[in-house]
Amino acid sequence: MNCSITLEASKERPIVRRHPWVYATAIKRVDGQPKAGATVQILSQDGRWIAKGAYSPLSKIRVRVWSWSESEAIDHAFFKRKISTAIQHRQQWVRGTNAIRLIAGEADGLPGLIVDQYDRVIVCQFLSAGVEYWRDAIIGALLEQTRCTLMVERSDAAVRAREGLAEQSGILFGEHDGEPISVNEHGVQYGIDVLGGHKTGFYIDQRDNRRMVSELSKDRRVLNMFCYTGGFSLAALQGGAKSVMSVDSSGDALALAQRQMIMNGYSPELATWHDADAFATLRELRGAQEKFDLIVLDPPKFAPSAQHLERALKAYKEINRAALQLLNPGGLLFTFSCSGAVSPQHFEQMIASSVSEALGHMQDEATNYRVMQRLAAGLDHPVLASFPEGEYLKGLLLQRT
Ligand code: SAH
């Protein structure tokens, strides 16, 4: 059955120019009764064919484009091709690790699909009606092309509700003894809890930034706020940090981090782990006039959507100002936001105002902070140039003069 949607004339341009989302407000008419996830043809107001995509009746993002080629069928072979292309791309770009994002949604032409590989384990998230509709085809293609021993689904993300889908997770293939999956990233062994951890279990996107922290940690006193399972903490220990203080409010994540520290053979006396609120801890450290040479601030998503932007920016500013004040002269701050609603411009403005507030509290006229580098997710998290919204992780490396 051939269902179609017709776009409002004023809303055609982005779709023609390869933006993969059609908002409900851009649709003038729906012909046929497309089911959730079914393929619809996307037409211009005067009936020209533009693209085809997956219909999602409840989402504000009503259609996500699969293809701009009229002759390309959306079938099992389509998913096999897309998955194979994505995997080849990673083989070309990713080195030094066996924790890799194999499929990054829109950037790989598969809107709503996230697939991460941890050694021989595959973890998938089906986050849109379209990929849910084709899940068997996708799972089949992944099994065939990755030769994994275990496949886990972690579609327990809140965004599923916006697509009218219930959260779902569990084992799709193979058996799992519950032990963390061990991966090696640039010589550090990380343990991944694929069933109980955040998202798919690990923040693969921070790989290059972990490496940079490792390279810059020698003899430094390091503070890792929002440390989760200790990604940046272990990188700092690998790099020869003098000490590493790590803070997170998740006891389970901290327990896994400590286990991994031992597995890697790092001396436990160099590290302290604190199950605490980051905001309160930053205030206490300030009160105690503690100082650090390298600080990592990688908080959770403070702005789940644009509505939360203002409040989120306040929270980002509070922790960044505090962290800037905790730096020794010459000290480094790696600061991040993974909120899609916070643009790189918002982020940099927020940092500029955190810096001016931090400087306002200081007596020393010679102090300033320099932006040394802009930071982003690794090469296995590409962003489509026609879809800048896909860039969610942004960060800055600042140095106190
Ligand atoms: N930096 C981590 C990822 C951080 S994810 C890495 O590279 O792996 C965000 C973390 O913040 C989660 O582990 C969550 O438990 C923690 N968290 C959320 N709110 C917090 C709070 N108020 N204080 C401390 N930790 C918090």
Short mmCIF file of C-alpha atoms and ligand atoms in Angstrom, two decimals:
data_model
loop_
_atom_site.label_atom_id
_atom_site.label_comp_id
_atom_site.label_asym_id
_atom_site.label_seq_id
_atom_site.Cartn_x
_atom_site.Cartn_y
_atom_site.Cartn_z
CA MET A 1 0.00 0.00 0.00
CA ASN A 2 1.42 3.34 -1.02
CA CYS A 3 0.82 6.01 1.58
CA SER A 4 2.15 9.52 1.12
CA ILE A 5 2.45 12.84 2.85
CA THR A 6 2.38 16.21 1.14
CA LEU A 7 4.50 18.99 2.58
CA GLU A 8 3.54 22.59 3.11
CA ALA A 9 5.21 24.57 0.33
CA SER A 10 7.15 26.69 2.84
CA LYS A 11 8.58 23.61 4.59
CA GLU A 12 10.01 21.71 1.63
CA ARG A 13 13.47 23.17 1.45
CA PRO A 14 15.17 21.47 4.39
CA ILE A 15 13.88 18.04 3.32
CA VAL A 16 15.03 18.54 -0.26
CA ARG A 17 18.41 19.56 1.19
CA ARG A 18 18.78 16.31 3.08
CA HIS A 19 17.52 17.22 6.51
CA PRO A 20 16.14 13.83 7.63
CA TRP A 21 13.25 14.99 9.85
CA VAL A 22 9.76 16.04 8.75
CA TYR A 23 7.95 17.74 11.62
CA ALA A 24 4.19 17.26 11.98
CA THR A 25 3.78 21.01 11.44
CA ALA A 26 5.40 20.74 7.98
CA ILE A 27 2.77 18.31 6.72
CA LYS A 28 -0.19 19.59 4.76
CA ARG A 29 -1.91 16.28 4.03
CA VAL A 30 -1.59 12.56 4.69
CA ASP A 31 -2.93 10.15 2.07
CA GLY A 32 -3.70 6.59 3.07
CA GLN A 33 -3.53 5.39 6.66
CA PRO A 34 0.11 4.70 7.36
CA LYS A 35 0.79 2.55 10.41
CA ALA A 36 3.54 3.39 12.89
CA GLY A 37 6.88 2.78 11.21
CA ALA A 38 5.47 2.15 7.74
CA THR A 39 7.20 3.72 4.75
CA VAL A 40 5.54 6.80 3.26
CA GLN A 41 6.40 8.81 0.15
CA ILE A 42 7.18 12.47 0.83
CA LEU A 43 5.78 14.79 -1.83
CA SER A 44 6.01 18.48 -2.52
CA GLN A 45 2.83 20.56 -2.60
CA ASP A 46 2.73 20.26 -6.39
CA GLY A 47 3.11 16.50 -6.28
CA ARG A 48 6.86 16.11 -6.95
CA TRP A 49 8.51 13.16 -5.25
CA ILE A 50 11.13 14.27 -2.68
CA ALA A 51 12.01 11.34 -0.44
CA LYS A 52 10.66 8.35 1.47
CA GLY A 53 10.68 7.75 5.16
CA ALA A 54 9.19 6.10 8.24
CA TYR A 55 5.89 7.43 9.56
CA SER A 56 5.51 7.98 13.30
CA PRO A 57 1.90 8.97 14.04
CA LEU A 58 2.44 10.23 17.60
CA SER A 59 5.80 11.95 17.33
CA LYS A 60 6.37 15.64 16.60
CA ILE A 61 8.97 14.28 14.21
CA ARG A 62 6.28 12.71 12.06
CA VAL A 63 8.51 11.22 9.35
CA ARG A 64 12.22 10.32 9.36
CA VAL A 65 13.75 9.97 5.93
CA TRP A 66 15.19 6.64 4.82
CA SER A 67 16.11 7.62 1.28
CA TRP A 68 16.18 10.44 -1.27
CA SER A 69 16.29 7.94 -4.15
CA GLU A 70 12.89 7.05 -5.60
CA SER A 71 14.10 3.71 -6.91
CA GLU A 72 15.65 2.56 -3.62
CA ALA A 73 13.33 0.04 -1.96
CA ILE A 74 13.06 0.01 1.83
CA ASP A 75 13.39 -3.69 2.51
CA HIS A 76 15.70 -6.19 4.22
CA ALA A 77 18.41 -5.56 1.65
CA PHE A 78 18.29 -1.81 2.38
CA PHE A 79 19.10 -2.42 6.06
CA LYS A 80 21.84 -4.91 5.23
CA ARG A 81 23.49 -2.32 2.97
CA LYS A 82 23.23 0.54 5.45
CA ILE A 83 24.61 -1.58 8.29
CA SER A 84 27.45 -2.90 6.19
CA THR A 85 28.42 0.62 5.08
CA ALA A 86 28.38 1.86 8.68
CA ILE A 87 30.60 -0.99 9.89
CA GLN A 88 33.09 -0.46 7.06
CA HIS A 89 33.24 3.24 7.92
CA ARG A 90 34.28 2.40 11.50
CA GLN A 91 36.92 -0.03 10.30
CA GLN A 92 38.40 2.80 8.32
CA TRP A 93 38.31 5.44 11.07
CA VAL A 94 38.54 3.84 14.49
CA ARG A 95 41.80 2.54 15.96
CA GLY A 96 43.10 1.42 19.32
CA THR A 97 39.87 0.16 20.85
CA ASN A 98 37.23 -2.53 20.75
CA ALA A 99 34.48 -0.25 22.10
CA ILE A 100 32.97 1.32 18.99
CA ARG A 101 29.73 3.04 18.00
CA LEU A 102 28.87 1.05 14.89
CA ILE A 103 25.70 2.92 14.02
CA ALA A 104 24.95 6.50 14.98
CA GLY A 105 21.34 7.01 13.86
CA GLU A 106 20.75 9.75 11.31
CA ALA A 107 24.47 10.08 10.51
CA ASP A 108 24.43 6.51 9.19
CA GLY A 109 21.13 6.90 7.36
CA LEU A 110 19.26 4.94 10.04
CA PRO A 111 17.31 7.52 12.09
CA GLY A 112 16.67 6.35 15.64
CA LEU A 113 19.07 3.39 15.61
CA ILE A 114 22.07 3.27 17.93
CA VAL A 115 24.35 0.24 17.89
CA ASP A 116 27.46 -0.07 20.04
CA GLN A 117 30.03 -2.83 19.97
CA TYR A 118 31.94 -3.93 23.06
CA ASP A 119 34.38 -6.57 21.89
CA ARG A 120 32.10 -9.47 20.78
CA VAL A 121 29.00 -7.93 22.32
CA ILE A 122 26.47 -5.79 20.45
CA VAL A 123 24.10 -3.42 22.23
CA CYS A 124 21.25 -1.80 20.27
CA GLN A 125 18.75 0.94 20.95
CA PHE A 126 15.63 1.19 18.77
CA LEU A 127 14.51 4.76 19.40
CA SER A 128 12.07 5.55 16.59
CA ALA A 129 8.92 3.97 15.15
CA GLY A 130 10.76 3.29 11.88
CA VAL A 131 13.59 1.22 13.31
CA GLU A 132 11.14 -0.54 15.64
CA TYR A 133 9.08 -1.57 12.59
CA TRP A 134 12.19 -3.02 10.93
CA ARG A 135 13.75 -4.46 14.07
CA ASP A 136 13.86 -8.08 12.90
CA ALA A 137 15.58 -7.09 9.65
CA ILE A 138 18.07 -4.97 11.61
CA ILE A 139 18.78 -7.66 14.22
CA GLY A 140 19.23 -10.26 11.46
CA ALA A 141 21.67 -8.06 9.55
CA LEU A 142 23.65 -7.27 12.71
CA LEU A 143 23.92 -10.94 13.67
CA GLU A 144 25.13 -11.78 10.19
CA GLN A 145 27.62 -8.95 9.88
CA THR A 146 29.13 -8.69 13.35
CA ARG A 147 29.39 -12.34 14.37
CA CYS A 148 28.77 -11.27 17.95
CA THR A 149 28.42 -13.78 20.80
CA LEU A 150 25.88 -11.69 22.70
CA MET A 151 23.32 -9.13 21.55
CA VAL A 152 21.49 -6.93 24.03
CA GLU A 153 18.67 -4.45 23.52
CA ARG A 154 18.68 -1.28 25.62
CA SER A 155 15.64 0.53 24.28
CA ASP A 156 14.92 1.79 27.80
CA ALA A 157 15.36 5.43 26.86
CA ALA A 158 12.70 8.03 27.67
CA VAL A 159 12.64 9.22 24.03
CA ARG A 160 10.77 6.02 23.11
CA ALA A 161 7.66 7.47 24.78
CA ARG A 162 7.63 10.35 22.27
CA GLU A 163 7.30 7.72 19.53
CA GLY A 164 4.51 5.93 21.40
CA LEU A 165 6.83 3.01 22.17
CA ALA A 166 7.23 1.32 25.55
CA GLU A 167 10.70 0.99 27.04
CA GLN A 168 12.22 -2.40 26.42
CA SER A 169 15.48 -4.12 27.21
CA GLY A 170 16.93 -7.61 27.45
CA ILE A 171 18.99 -10.23 25.68
CA LEU A 172 18.26 -10.70 21.96
CA PHE A 173 20.88 -13.35 21.28
CA GLY A 174 23.38 -15.41 23.26
CA GLU A 175 23.90 -15.82 26.97
CA HIS A 176 25.25 -13.43 29.54
CA ASP A 177 26.69 -14.33 32.94
CA GLY A 178 26.15 -10.77 34.20
CA GLU A 179 29.87 -10.02 34.53
CA PRO A 180 30.99 -6.68 33.06
CA ILE A 181 32.16 -6.92 29.46
CA SER A 182 35.83 -6.07 29.24
CA VAL A 183 37.08 -3.73 26.53
CA ASN A 184 40.50 -2.24 25.90
CA GLU A 185 40.75 1.39 24.84
CA HIS A 186 44.24 2.71 24.17
CA GLY A 187 45.69 0.36 26.78
CA VAL A 188 43.12 0.89 29.53
CA GLN A 189 40.74 -1.91 30.38
CA TYR A 190 37.18 -0.73 31.02
CA GLY A 191 34.33 -2.86 32.39
CA ILE A 192 30.93 -2.37 30.77
CA ASP A 193 27.62 -3.27 32.41
CA VAL A 194 25.59 -3.74 29.23
CA LEU A 195 22.35 -4.66 31.01
CA GLY A 196 22.37 -2.26 33.95
CA GLY A 197 24.64 0.63 32.92
CA HIS A 198 23.61 3.97 31.44
CA LYS A 199 22.51 4.00 27.81
CA THR A 200 24.37 1.07 26.23
CA GLY A 201 26.74 0.85 29.22
CA PHE A 202 29.61 3.20 28.43
CA TYR A 203 30.29 6.70 27.09
CA ILE A 204 32.15 5.62 23.97
CA ASP A 205 31.84 9.17 22.62
CA GLN A 206 34.45 10.47 25.10
CA ARG A 207 37.27 8.22 23.80
CA ASP A 208 39.44 10.95 22.25
CA ASN A 209 38.90 13.21 25.25
CA ARG A 210 39.86 10.41 27.64
CA ARG A 211 43.03 9.99 25.64
CA MET A 212 43.82 13.65 25.91
CA VAL A 213 43.23 13.57 29.67
CA SER A 214 45.59 10.63 29.91
CA GLU A 215 48.27 12.51 27.96
CA LEU A 216 47.94 15.61 30.15
CA SER A 217 47.66 13.98 33.57
CA LYS A 218 51.28 13.29 34.45
CA ASP A 219 52.01 14.40 38.03
CA ARG A 220 48.78 16.35 38.17
CA ARG A 221 46.20 16.39 40.92
CA VAL A 222 43.00 15.39 39.10
CA LEU A 223 39.32 15.88 39.95
CA ASN A 224 36.73 13.95 37.92
CA MET A 225 33.19 15.15 38.58
CA PHE A 226 30.26 12.99 37.39
CA CYS A 227 32.75 10.17 36.92
CA TYR A 228 30.21 7.35 36.25
CA THR A 229 32.30 4.15 35.89
CA GLY A 230 35.53 6.11 36.02
CA GLY A 231 36.31 6.54 32.32
CA PHE A 232 38.32 9.74 32.77
CA SER A 233 39.65 8.64 36.18
CA LEU A 234 41.27 5.50 34.79
CA ALA A 235 42.64 7.48 31.83
CA ALA A 236 44.23 9.92 34.30
CA LEU A 237 45.73 7.06 36.33
CA GLN A 238 47.12 5.56 33.13
CA GLY A 239 48.69 8.92 32.34
CA GLY A 240 50.54 9.08 35.67
CA ALA A 241 48.31 11.40 37.69
CA LYS A 242 49.60 12.21 41.18
CA SER A 243 46.11 11.64 42.58
CA VAL A 244 42.57 11.32 41.26
CA MET A 245 39.44 12.29 43.17
CA SER A 246 36.23 11.01 41.53
CA VAL A 247 32.65 11.97 42.38
CA ASP A 248 29.33 10.48 41.30
CA SER A 249 25.93 9.92 42.87
CA SER A 250 25.67 6.35 41.57
CA GLY A 251 27.10 3.77 43.99
CA ASP A 252 26.93 1.00 41.37
CA ALA A 253 28.94 3.00 38.88
CA LEU A 254 31.56 3.81 41.54
CA ALA A 255 31.83 0.14 42.54
CA LEU A 256 32.49 -0.88 38.93
CA ALA A 257 35.04 1.94 38.57
CA GLN A 258 36.98 0.73 41.62
CA ARG A 259 36.98 -2.84 40.40
CA GLN A 260 38.38 -1.69 37.08
CA MET A 261 41.10 0.31 38.78
CA ILE A 262 42.32 -2.90 40.44
CA MET A 263 41.98 -4.91 37.20
CA ASN A 264 44.25 -2.39 35.48
CA GLY A 265 46.82 -2.67 38.26
CA TYR A 266 46.69 1.02 39.23
CA SER A 267 47.50 1.76 42.88
CA PRO A 268 44.32 2.27 44.85
CA GLU A 269 46.03 4.77 47.15
CA LEU A 270 46.27 7.27 44.28
CA ALA A 271 42.48 7.39 43.95
CA THR A 272 39.53 8.41 46.11
CA TRP A 273 35.91 7.69 45.15
CA HIS A 274 33.02 9.71 46.54
CA ASP A 275 29.36 8.77 46.38
CA ALA A 276 28.07 12.34 46.62
CA ASP A 277 26.20 15.17 44.97
CA ALA A 278 28.49 17.04 42.60
CA PHE A 279 27.01 20.47 43.29
CA ALA A 280 27.46 20.11 47.06
CA THR A 281 30.94 18.61 46.64
CA LEU A 282 32.09 21.52 44.48
CA ARG A 283 30.89 23.97 47.15
CA GLU A 284 32.66 22.01 49.88
CA LEU A 285 35.92 21.87 47.92
CA ARG A 286 35.71 25.63 47.40
CA GLY A 287 35.04 26.18 51.08
CA ALA A 288 38.06 24.06 51.97
CA GLN A 289 40.19 25.99 49.44
CA GLU A 290 41.20 22.82 47.66
CA LYS A 291 43.04 23.16 44.35
CA PHE A 292 43.49 20.81 41.39
CA ASP A 293 45.68 20.74 38.27
CA LEU A 294 43.17 19.04 36.00
CA ILE A 295 39.39 18.90 36.36
CA VAL A 296 36.87 16.99 34.24
CA LEU A 297 33.23 18.15 34.32
CA ASP A 298 31.03 15.83 32.31
CA PRO A 299 27.54 16.13 33.79
CA PRO A 300 24.37 14.35 32.67
CA LYS A 301 22.06 16.01 30.16
CA PHE A 302 20.74 19.01 32.12
CA ALA A 303 18.47 20.08 29.21
CA PRO A 304 16.39 17.11 27.96
CA SER A 305 14.64 19.56 25.58
CA ALA A 306 14.64 23.22 24.54
CA GLN A 307 12.11 24.05 27.29
CA HIS A 308 14.71 23.28 29.92
CA LEU A 309 17.41 25.40 28.33
CA GLU A 310 17.46 28.35 30.69
CA ARG A 311 17.48 26.29 33.88
CA ALA A 312 20.08 23.97 32.41
CA LEU A 313 22.39 26.84 31.49
CA LYS A 314 22.19 28.08 35.10
CA ALA A 315 23.21 24.66 36.40
CA TYR A 316 26.06 24.41 33.88
CA LYS A 317 27.24 27.85 34.91
CA GLU A 318 27.20 27.01 38.60
CA ILE A 319 29.42 23.95 38.24
CA ASN A 320 31.74 25.56 35.70
CA ARG A 321 32.29 28.65 37.81
CA ALA A 322 33.08 26.47 40.81
CA ALA A 323 35.46 24.26 38.81
CA LEU A 324 37.30 27.29 37.38
CA GLN A 325 37.83 28.56 40.91
CA LEU A 326 39.31 25.21 41.97
CA LEU A 327 42.11 25.29 39.37
CA ASN A 328 45.72 25.93 40.24
CA PRO A 329 47.61 28.35 37.96
CA GLY A 330 48.34 26.43 34.75
CA GLY A 331 45.48 24.04 35.60
CA LEU A 332 43.23 22.50 32.97
CA LEU A 333 39.45 22.19 32.81
CA PHE A 334 37.82 19.69 30.46
CA THR A 335 34.19 20.76 30.44
CA PHE A 336 31.29 19.18 28.51
CA SER A 337 27.60 19.30 27.76
CA CYS A 338 25.79 16.39 26.15
CA SER A 339 22.46 18.26 25.89
CA GLY A 340 21.35 18.48 22.27
CA ALA A 341 19.29 21.55 23.21
CA VAL A 342 22.47 23.38 24.28
CA SER A 343 24.16 24.56 21.07
CA PRO A 344 27.92 25.07 20.88
CA GLN A 345 27.19 28.84 20.93
CA HIS A 346 25.08 28.54 24.09
CA PHE A 347 27.81 26.48 25.65
CA GLU A 348 30.58 28.95 24.84
CA GLN A 349 28.51 31.89 26.05
CA MET A 350 27.80 30.05 29.29
CA ILE A 351 31.54 29.39 29.74
CA ALA A 352 32.37 33.03 29.04
CA SER A 353 30.00 34.13 31.77
CA SER A 354 31.28 31.44 34.18
CA VAL A 355 34.78 32.76 33.55
CA SER A 356 33.79 36.36 34.22
CA GLU A 357 32.02 35.38 37.44
CA ALA A 358 34.99 33.28 38.54
CA LEU A 359 37.37 36.15 37.84
CA GLY A 360 35.08 38.53 39.72
CA HIS A 361 35.66 36.44 42.86
CA MET A 362 39.44 36.53 42.54
CA GLN A 363 41.79 39.15 43.90
CA ASP A 364 44.63 38.25 41.57
CA GLU A 365 44.61 40.57 38.51
CA ALA A 366 46.97 38.39 36.50
CA THR A 367 44.60 35.41 36.35
CA ASN A 368 42.67 34.56 33.23
CA TYR A 369 41.50 31.46 31.40
CA ARG A 370 42.30 30.51 27.83
CA VAL A 371 40.27 28.31 25.51
CA MET A 372 42.86 25.80 24.37
CA GLN A 373 40.69 23.52 22.29
CA ARG A 374 37.11 22.71 21.29
CA LEU A 375 36.14 19.12 22.05
CA ALA A 376 33.59 16.77 20.50
CA ALA A 377 32.66 13.12 20.21
CA GLY A 378 34.98 10.69 18.43
CA LEU A 379 35.04 9.79 14.74
CA ASP A 380 32.61 6.93 15.20
CA HIS A 381 29.97 9.56 16.10
CA PRO A 382 29.82 11.48 12.83
CA VAL A 383 27.39 14.37 12.31
CA LEU A 384 25.59 14.98 9.01
CA ALA A 385 26.41 18.43 7.68
CA SER A 386 22.74 18.74 6.67
CA PHE A 387 21.66 17.84 10.21
CA PRO A 388 23.68 19.85 12.75
CA GLU A 389 21.16 18.87 15.49
CA GLY A 390 22.93 15.51 15.47
CA GLU A 391 25.87 17.03 17.31
CA TYR A 392 25.01 16.58 20.98
CA LEU A 393 28.38 16.36 22.74
CA LYS A 394 30.40 19.54 22.95
CA GLY A 395 33.21 20.56 25.19
CA LEU A 396 36.08 22.93 25.79
CA LEU A 397 39.54 22.57 27.19
CA LEU A 398 40.37 25.67 29.23
CA GLN A 399 43.62 26.54 30.93
CA ARG A 400 44.09 28.93 33.81
CA THR A 401 46.98 31.28 33.11
N1 SAH B 1 31.86 11.30 32.66
C1 SAH B 1 31.25 10.00 32.55
C2 SAH B 1 29.82 10.07 32.11
C3 SAH B 1 28.94 10.93 32.98
S1 SAH B 1 27.27 10.57 32.86
C4 SAH B 1 32.08 9.11 31.62
O1 SAH B 1 32.90 9.64 30.90
O2 SAH B 1 31.88 7.90 31.63
C5 SAH B 1 26.65 11.51 34.16
C6 SAH B 1 26.92 10.94 35.54
O3 SAH B 1 26.49 11.91 36.47
C7 SAH B 1 26.17 9.67 35.89
O4 SAH B 1 27.08 8.70 36.28
C8 SAH B 1 25.26 10.06 37.07
O5 SAH B 1 25.21 9.02 38.06
C9 SAH B 1 25.96 11.25 37.62
N2 SAH B 1 25.15 12.25 38.31
C10 SAH B 1 23.96 12.76 37.94
N3 SAH B 1 23.60 13.75 38.78
C11 SAH B 1 24.59 13.87 39.70
C12 SAH B 1 24.80 14.72 40.83
N4 SAH B 1 23.93 15.68 41.15
N5 SAH B 1 25.95 14.56 41.53
C13 SAH B 1 26.84 13.61 41.19
N6 SAH B 1 26.70 12.78 40.14
C14 SAH B 1 25.58 12.91 39.41
#
